[in-house]
CSV table of C-alpha atoms in Angstrom, one decimal:
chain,number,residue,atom,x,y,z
K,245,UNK,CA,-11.9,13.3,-36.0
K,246,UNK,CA,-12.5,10.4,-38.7
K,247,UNK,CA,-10.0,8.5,-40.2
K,248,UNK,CA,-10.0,9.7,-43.2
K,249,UNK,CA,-9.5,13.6,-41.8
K,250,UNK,CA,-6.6,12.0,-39.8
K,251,UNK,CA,-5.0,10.1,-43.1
K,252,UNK,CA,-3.9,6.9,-43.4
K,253,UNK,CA,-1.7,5.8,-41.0
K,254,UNK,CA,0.0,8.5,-40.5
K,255,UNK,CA,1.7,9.0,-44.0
K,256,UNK,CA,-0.6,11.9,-45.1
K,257,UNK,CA,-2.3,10.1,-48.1
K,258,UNK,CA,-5.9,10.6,-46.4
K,259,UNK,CA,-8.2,13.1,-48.8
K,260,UNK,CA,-8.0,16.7,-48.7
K,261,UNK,CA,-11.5,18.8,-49.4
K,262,UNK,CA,-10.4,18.5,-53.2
K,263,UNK,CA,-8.7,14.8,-53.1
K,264,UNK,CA,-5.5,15.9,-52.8
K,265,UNK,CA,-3.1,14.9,-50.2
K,266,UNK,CA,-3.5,16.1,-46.4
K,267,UNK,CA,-1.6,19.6,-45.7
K,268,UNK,CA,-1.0,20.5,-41.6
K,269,UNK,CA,0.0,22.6,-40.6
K,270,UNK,CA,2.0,22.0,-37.2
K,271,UNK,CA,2.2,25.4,-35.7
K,272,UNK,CA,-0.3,28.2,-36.0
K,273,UNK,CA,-1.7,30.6,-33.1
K,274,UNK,CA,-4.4,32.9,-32.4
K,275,UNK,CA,-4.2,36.2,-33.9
K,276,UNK,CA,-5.7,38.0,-30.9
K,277,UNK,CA,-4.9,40.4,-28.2
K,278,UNK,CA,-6.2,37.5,-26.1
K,279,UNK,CA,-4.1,35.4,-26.9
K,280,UNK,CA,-0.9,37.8,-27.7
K,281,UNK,CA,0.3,40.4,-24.4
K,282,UNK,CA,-0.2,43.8,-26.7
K,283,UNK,CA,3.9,44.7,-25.2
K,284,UNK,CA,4.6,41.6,-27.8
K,285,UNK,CA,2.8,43.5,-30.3
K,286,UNK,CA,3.9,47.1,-29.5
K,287,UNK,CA,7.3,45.8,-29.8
K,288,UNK,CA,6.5,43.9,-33.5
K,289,UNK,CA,5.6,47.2,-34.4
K,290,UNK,CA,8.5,48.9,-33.5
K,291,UNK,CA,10.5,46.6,-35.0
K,292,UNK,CA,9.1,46.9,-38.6
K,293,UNK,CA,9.3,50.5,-37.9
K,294,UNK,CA,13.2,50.8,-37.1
K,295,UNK,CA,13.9,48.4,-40.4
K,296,UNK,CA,11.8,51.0,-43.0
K,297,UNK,CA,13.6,53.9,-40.8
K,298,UNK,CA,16.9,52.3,-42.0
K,299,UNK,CA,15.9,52.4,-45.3
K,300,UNK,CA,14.9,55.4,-45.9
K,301,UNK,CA,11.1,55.4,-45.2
K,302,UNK,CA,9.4,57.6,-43.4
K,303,UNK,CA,6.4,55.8,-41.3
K,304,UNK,CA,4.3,57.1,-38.0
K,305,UNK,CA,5.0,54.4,-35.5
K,306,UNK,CA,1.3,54.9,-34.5
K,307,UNK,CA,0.4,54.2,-38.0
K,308,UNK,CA,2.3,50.7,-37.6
K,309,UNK,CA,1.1,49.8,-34.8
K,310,UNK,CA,-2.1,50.6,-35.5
K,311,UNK,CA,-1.8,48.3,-38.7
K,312,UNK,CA,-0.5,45.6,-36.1
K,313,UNK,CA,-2.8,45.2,-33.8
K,314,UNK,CA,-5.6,45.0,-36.7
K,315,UNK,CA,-4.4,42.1,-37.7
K,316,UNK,CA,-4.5,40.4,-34.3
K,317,UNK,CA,-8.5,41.3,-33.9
K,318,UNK,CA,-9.2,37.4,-35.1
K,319,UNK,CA,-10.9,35.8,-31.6
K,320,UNK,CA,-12.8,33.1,-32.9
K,321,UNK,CA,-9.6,32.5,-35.8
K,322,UNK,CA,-12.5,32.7,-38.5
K,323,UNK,CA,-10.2,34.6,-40.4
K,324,UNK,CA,-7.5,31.7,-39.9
K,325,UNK,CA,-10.2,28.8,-41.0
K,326,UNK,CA,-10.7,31.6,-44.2
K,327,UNK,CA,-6.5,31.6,-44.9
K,328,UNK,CA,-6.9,27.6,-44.4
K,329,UNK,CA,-9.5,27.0,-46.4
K,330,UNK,CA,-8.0,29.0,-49.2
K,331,UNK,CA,-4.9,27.8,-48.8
K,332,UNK,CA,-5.5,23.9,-49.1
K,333,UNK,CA,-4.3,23.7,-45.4
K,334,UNK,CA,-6.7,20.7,-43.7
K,335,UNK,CA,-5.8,20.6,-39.8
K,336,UNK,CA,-3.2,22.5,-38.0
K,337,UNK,CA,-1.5,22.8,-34.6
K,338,UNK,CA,-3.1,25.9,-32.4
K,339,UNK,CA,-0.6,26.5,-30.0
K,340,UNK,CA,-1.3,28.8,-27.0
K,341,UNK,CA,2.2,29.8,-25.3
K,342,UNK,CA,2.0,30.8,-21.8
K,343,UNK,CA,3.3,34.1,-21.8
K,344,UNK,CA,1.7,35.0,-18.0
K,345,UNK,CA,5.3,34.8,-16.6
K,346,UNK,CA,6.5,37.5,-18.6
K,347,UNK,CA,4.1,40.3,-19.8
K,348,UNK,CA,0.5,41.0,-19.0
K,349,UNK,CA,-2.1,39.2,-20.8
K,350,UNK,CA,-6.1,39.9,-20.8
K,351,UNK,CA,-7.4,36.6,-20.2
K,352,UNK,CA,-6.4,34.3,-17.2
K,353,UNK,CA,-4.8,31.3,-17.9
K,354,UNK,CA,-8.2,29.4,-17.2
K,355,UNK,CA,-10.3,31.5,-19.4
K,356,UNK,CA,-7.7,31.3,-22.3
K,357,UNK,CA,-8.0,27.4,-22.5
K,358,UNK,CA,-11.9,27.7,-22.1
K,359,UNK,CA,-11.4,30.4,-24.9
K,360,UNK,CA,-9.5,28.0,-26.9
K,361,UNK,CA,-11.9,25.5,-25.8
K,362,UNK,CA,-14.3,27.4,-27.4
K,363,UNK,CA,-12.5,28.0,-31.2
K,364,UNK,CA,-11.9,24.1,-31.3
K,365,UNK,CA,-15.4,23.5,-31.2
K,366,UNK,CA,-16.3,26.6,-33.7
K,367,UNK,CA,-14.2,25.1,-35.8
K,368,UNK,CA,-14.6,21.4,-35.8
K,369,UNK,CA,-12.1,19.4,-37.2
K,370,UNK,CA,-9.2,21.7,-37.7
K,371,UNK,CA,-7.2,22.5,-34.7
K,372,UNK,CA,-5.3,20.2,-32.4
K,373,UNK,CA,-4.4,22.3,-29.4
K,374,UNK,CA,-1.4,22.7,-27.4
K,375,UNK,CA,-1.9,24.5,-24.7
K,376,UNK,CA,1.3,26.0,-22.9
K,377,UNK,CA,2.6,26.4,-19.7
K,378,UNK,CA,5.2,27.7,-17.7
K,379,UNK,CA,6.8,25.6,-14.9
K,380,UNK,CA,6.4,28.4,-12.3
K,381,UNK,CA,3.0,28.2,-11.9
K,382,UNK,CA,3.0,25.7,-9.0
K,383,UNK,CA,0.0,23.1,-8.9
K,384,UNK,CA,-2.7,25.4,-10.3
K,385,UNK,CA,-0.5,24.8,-13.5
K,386,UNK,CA,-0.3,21.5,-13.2
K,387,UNK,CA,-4.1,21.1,-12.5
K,388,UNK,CA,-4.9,23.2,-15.5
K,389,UNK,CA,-3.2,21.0,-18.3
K,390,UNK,CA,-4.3,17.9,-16.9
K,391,UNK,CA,-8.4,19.8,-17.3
K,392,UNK,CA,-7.3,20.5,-20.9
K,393,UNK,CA,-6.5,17.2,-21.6
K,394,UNK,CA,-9.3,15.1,-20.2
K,395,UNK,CA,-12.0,17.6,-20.2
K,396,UNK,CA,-11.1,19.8,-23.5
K,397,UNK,CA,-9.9,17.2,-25.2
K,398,UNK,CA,-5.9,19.2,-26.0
K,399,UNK,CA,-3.4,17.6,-28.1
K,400,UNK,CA,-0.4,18.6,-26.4
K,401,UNK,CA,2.2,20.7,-24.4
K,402,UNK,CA,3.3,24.1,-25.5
K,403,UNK,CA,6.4,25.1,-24.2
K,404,UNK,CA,8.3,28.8,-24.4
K,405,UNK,CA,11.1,29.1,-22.9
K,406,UNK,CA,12.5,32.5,-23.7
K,407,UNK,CA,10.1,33.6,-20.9
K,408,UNK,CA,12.6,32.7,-18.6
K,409,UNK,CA,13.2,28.7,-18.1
K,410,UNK,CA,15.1,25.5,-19.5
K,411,UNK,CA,12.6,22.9,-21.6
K,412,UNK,CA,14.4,20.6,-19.2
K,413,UNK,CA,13.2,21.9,-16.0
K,414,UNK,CA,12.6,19.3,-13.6
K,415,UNK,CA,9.6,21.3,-12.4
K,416,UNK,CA,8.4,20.7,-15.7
K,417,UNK,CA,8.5,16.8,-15.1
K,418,UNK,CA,5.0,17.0,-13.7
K,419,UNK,CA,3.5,17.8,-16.9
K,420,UNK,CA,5.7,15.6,-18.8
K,421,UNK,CA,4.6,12.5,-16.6
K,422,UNK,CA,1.1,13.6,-17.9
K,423,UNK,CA,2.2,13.4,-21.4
K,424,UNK,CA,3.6,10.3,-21.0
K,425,UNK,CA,0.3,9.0,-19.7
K,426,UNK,CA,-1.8,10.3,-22.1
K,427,UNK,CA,0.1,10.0,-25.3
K,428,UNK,CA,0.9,13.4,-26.4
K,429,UNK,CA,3.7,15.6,-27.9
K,430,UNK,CA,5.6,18.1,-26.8
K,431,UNK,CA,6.1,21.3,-28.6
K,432,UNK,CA,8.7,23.4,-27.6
K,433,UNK,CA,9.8,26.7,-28.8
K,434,UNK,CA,13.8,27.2,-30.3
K,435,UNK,CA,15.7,30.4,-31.3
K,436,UNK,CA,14.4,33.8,-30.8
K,437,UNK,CA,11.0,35.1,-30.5
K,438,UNK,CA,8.8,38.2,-29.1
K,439,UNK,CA,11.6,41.3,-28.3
K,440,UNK,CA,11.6,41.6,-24.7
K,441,UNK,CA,12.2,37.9,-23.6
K,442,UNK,CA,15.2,35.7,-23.2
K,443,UNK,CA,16.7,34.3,-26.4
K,444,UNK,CA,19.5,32.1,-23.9
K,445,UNK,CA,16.9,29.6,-23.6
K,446,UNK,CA,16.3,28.8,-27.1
K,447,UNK,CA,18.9,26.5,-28.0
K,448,UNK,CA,17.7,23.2,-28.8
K,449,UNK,CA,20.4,21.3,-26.8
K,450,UNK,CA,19.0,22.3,-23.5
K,451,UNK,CA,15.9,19.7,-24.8
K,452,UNK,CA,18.5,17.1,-24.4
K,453,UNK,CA,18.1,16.1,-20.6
K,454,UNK,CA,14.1,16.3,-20.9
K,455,UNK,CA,13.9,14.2,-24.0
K,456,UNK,CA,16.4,11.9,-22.6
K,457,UNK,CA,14.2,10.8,-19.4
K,458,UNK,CA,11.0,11.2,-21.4
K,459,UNK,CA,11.9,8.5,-23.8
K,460,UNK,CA,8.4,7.5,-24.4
K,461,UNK,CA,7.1,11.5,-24.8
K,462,UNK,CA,7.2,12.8,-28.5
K,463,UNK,CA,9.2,16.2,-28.7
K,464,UNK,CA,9.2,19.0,-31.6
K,465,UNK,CA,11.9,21.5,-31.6
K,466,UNK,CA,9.7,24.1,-32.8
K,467,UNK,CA,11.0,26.7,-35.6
K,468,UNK,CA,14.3,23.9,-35.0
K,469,UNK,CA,14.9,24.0,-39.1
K,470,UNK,CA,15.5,28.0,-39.2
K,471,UNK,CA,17.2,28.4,-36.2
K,472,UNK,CA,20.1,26.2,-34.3
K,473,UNK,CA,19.8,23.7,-37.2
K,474,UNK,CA,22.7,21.8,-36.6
K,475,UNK,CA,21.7,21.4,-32.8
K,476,UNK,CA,18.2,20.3,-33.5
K,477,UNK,CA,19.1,18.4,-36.6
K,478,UNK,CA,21.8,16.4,-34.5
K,479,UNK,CA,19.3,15.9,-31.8
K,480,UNK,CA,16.9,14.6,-34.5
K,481,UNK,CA,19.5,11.9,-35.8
K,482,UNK,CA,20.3,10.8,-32.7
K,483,UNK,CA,17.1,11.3,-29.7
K,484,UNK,CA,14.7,8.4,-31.6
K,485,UNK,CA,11.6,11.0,-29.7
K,486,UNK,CA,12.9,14.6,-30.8
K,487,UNK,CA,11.3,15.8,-34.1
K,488,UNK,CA,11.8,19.3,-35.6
K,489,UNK,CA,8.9,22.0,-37.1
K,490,UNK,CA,10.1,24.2,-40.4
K,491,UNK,CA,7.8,27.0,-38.8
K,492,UNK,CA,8.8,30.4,-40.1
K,493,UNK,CA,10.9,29.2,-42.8
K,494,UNK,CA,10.9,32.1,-45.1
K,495,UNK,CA,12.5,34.3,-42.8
K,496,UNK,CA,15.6,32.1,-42.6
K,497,UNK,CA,19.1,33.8,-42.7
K,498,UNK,CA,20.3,31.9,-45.5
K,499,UNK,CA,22.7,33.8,-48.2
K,500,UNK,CA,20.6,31.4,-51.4
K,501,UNK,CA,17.4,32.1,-49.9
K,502,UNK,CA,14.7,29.8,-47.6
K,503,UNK,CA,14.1,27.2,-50.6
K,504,UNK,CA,17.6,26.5,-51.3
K,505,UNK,CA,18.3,26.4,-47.2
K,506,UNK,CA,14.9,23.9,-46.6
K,507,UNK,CA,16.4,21.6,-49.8
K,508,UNK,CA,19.6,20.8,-48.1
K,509,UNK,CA,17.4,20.1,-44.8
K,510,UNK,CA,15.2,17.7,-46.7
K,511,UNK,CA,18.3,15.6,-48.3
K,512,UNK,CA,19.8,14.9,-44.6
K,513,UNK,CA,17.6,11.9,-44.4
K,514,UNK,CA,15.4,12.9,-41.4
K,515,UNK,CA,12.3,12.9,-43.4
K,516,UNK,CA,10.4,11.1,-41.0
K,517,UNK,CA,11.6,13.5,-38.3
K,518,UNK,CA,10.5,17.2,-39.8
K,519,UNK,CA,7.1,18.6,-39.7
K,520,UNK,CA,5.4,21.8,-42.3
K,521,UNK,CA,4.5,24.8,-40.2
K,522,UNK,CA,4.0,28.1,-40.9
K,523,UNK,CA,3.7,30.4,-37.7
K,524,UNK,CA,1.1,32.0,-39.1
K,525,UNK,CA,-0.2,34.6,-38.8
K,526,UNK,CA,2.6,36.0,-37.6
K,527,UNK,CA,3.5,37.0,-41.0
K,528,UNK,CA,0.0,38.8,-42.2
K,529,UNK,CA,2.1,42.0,-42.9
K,530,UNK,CA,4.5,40.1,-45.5
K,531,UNK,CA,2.8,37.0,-47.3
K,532,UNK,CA,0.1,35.3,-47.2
K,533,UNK,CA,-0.6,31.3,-46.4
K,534,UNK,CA,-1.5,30.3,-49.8
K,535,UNK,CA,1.7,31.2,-51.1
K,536,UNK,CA,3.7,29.7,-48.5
K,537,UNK,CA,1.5,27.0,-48.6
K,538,UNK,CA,2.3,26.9,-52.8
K,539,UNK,CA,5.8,27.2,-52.7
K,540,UNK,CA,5.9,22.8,-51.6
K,541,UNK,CA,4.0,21.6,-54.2
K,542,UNK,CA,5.3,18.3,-55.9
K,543,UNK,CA,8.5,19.6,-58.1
K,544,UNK,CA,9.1,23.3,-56.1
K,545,UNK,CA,12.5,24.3,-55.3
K,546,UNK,CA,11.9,23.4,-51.5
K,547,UNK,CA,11.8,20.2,-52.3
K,548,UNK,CA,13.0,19.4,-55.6
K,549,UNK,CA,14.7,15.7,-55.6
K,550,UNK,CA,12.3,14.1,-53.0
K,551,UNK,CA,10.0,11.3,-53.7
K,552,UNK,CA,6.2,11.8,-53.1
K,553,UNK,CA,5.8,9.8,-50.4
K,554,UNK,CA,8.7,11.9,-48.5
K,555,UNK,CA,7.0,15.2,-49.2
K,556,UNK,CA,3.9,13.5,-47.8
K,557,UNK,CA,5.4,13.1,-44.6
K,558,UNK,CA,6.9,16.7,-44.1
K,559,UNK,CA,3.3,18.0,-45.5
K,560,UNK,CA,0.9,15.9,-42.9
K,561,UNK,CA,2.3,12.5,-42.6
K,562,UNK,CA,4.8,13.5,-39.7
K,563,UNK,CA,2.0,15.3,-37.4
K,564,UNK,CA,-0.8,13.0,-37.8
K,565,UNK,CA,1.7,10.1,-36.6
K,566,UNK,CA,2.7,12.2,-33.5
K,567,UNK,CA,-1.2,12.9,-32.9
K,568,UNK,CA,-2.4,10.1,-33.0
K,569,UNK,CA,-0.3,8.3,-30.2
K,570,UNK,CA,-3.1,9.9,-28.1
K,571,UNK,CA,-4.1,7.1,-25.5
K,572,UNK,CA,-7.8,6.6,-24.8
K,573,UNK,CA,-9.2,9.1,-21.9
K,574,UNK,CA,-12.8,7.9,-22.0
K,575,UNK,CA,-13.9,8.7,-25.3
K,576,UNK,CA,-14.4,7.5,-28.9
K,577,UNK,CA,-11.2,6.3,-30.4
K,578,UNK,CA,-9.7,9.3,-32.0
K,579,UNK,CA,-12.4,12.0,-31.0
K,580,UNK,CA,-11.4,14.4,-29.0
K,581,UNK,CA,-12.3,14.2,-25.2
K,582,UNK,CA,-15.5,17.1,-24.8
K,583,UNK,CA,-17.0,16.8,-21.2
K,584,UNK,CA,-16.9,20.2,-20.3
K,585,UNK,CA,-19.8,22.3,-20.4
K,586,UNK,CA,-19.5,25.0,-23.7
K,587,UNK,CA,-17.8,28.3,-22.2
K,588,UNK,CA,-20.4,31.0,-22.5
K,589,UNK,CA,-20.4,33.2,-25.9
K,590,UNK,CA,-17.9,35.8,-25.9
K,591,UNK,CA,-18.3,37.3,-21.8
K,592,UNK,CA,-14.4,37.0,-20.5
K,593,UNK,CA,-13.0,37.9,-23.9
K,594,UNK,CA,-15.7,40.8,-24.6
K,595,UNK,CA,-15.0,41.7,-21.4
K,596,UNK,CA,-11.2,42.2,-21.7
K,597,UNK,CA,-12.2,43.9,-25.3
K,598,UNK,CA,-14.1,46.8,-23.9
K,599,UNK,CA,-12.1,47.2,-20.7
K,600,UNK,CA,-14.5,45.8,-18.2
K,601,UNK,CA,-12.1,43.6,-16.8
């Protein structure tokens, strides 16, 4: 990635396609079955279905669901790179949670990362991935991450805890030793998420112990300004390594709406510690990027009163600093580290489409 695609020093003022400043977005994922266990999906459906029951509307679940899953048919994210594109968004964060713990997923943990692998390189220039993991998964895991790093060139650790662990697992210090090595950020999930999981471990504080004998490892409490805000904002202040994502800000319980809630955020003075995310495209049915993407330009409710170079750094600014701690594994300063071989075309995920497999 050049230096002008990663900004300038890490305060977000490198060029956008137009001239404008960066916009990255620090958390989007894969809006695939691949990527998504279908029971997460099937439930997401159901949801949506029991709130217009409430009101009065009368929906076929199948109808839902079937407008669901038709959104999540986006395997090479070409749909994504479109919503980008037309959003003004230049680079974002593909995170890839590892859900394998907890529901059945179509691709193996292997042949997701090669999949992922495999978008990256579609789509050159755009996504820094995070590839997740779950601390059961013994060596193989361990193995696994370290291949995505120096092989696929990843640009961090996804963790999700609601499938059934603390972020400050010590089994987990295996991968964060490899961080720590290699220069990367940690990204790990806060508050609740996908139905049928455990929302106990989404409170930010249980970060504490990880992120206090990690000092030199980057963390983001993802979703940590819509949820728990005064844990993650505390731990912000006060851990010099734990940042904090806005991801899925317009769904924030807040009585005087998301902008008025993200204002008050921005006027703590941890500026340098919050990053712009979306989730998307978790919210296809609802809104689209562009206009969540619109509501923080310069003079916007969201963040009325702060100075341009503040908003620079929650737009881009914040991210590309984390990023680009990256240490050196081989490669060209600041390219991303591409040994492995290119996966072929679409076999284990056309496989898994037509039931092959």
């Amino acid at each position: 990635m050049s230096e002008e695609q990663a900004g300038t020093a890490g305060d977000g003022r490198g060029a956008g396609n137009s001239g404008r400043p960066l916009v990255v977005d620090a958390q989007v994922q894969l809006g695939s079955e691949l990527a998504i266990p279908r029971a997460f999906l099937e439930y997401q459906a159901a949801n949506v279905q029991h709130r217009l029951a409430s009101y009065g509307h009368r929906v076929r679940p199948s109808r839902i669901l079937d407008h669901v899953l038709a959104l999540h048919q986006d395997d090479e994210a070409d749909k994504l790179v479109a919503e980008m594109d037309e959003a003004g968004v230049d680079q974002a964060f593909l995170v890839v949670p590892d859900f394998s713990q907890a529901a059945r997923c179509r691709l193996s943990r292997p042949e997701l990362a090669a999949w992922h692998d495999r978008v990256a390189r579609r789509h050159p220039g755009r996504f820094h991935v995070f590839w997740g993991v779950d601390p059961r998964a013994g060596r193989d895991g361990i193995d696994l991450f370290e291949r995505c790093v120096t092989e696929y060139g990843f640009a961090g650790l996804k963790l999700y805890p609601l499938c059934g662990y603390s972020p400050s697992d010590p089994l987990l210090d295996p991968y964060l030793e490899i961080c720590a090595q290699y220069g990367l950020p940690v990204l790990t999930h806060t508050g609740p998420g996908w139905g049928p999981l455990d929302f106990s471990y989404g409170s930010p504080l249980l970060l504490d112990r990880a992120a206090r004998d990690f000092p030199q490892v980057d963390f983001i409490l993802g979703h940590g300004g819509v949820t728990h805000v005064d844990e993650a904002t505390y731990l912000c202040a006060h851990r010099p390594n734990v940042h904090l994502d806005i991801s899925q800000f317009h769904s924030v319980l807040a009585a005087d709406g998301w902008q008025a809630h993200l204002n008050r955020l921005f006027r703590t003075g941890i500026c340098h510690k919050i990053l712009f995310g979306t989730c998307w495209p978790s919210y296809r049915l609802s809104e689209s990027l562009s206009g969540l993407v619109g509501a923080f330009a310069q003079g916007s409710p969201a963040v009325a009163g702060l100075r341009e170079p503040e908003r620079r750094l929650l737009m881009s600014g914040n991210s590309l600093r984390l990023i680009g701690r990256r240490k050196s594994v081989g490669t060209t300063a600041g390219e991303p580290h591409r040994t492995a071989p290119q996966p072929p075309p679409h076999d284990a995920a056309t496989a898994h489409r037509s039931g092959l497999k």
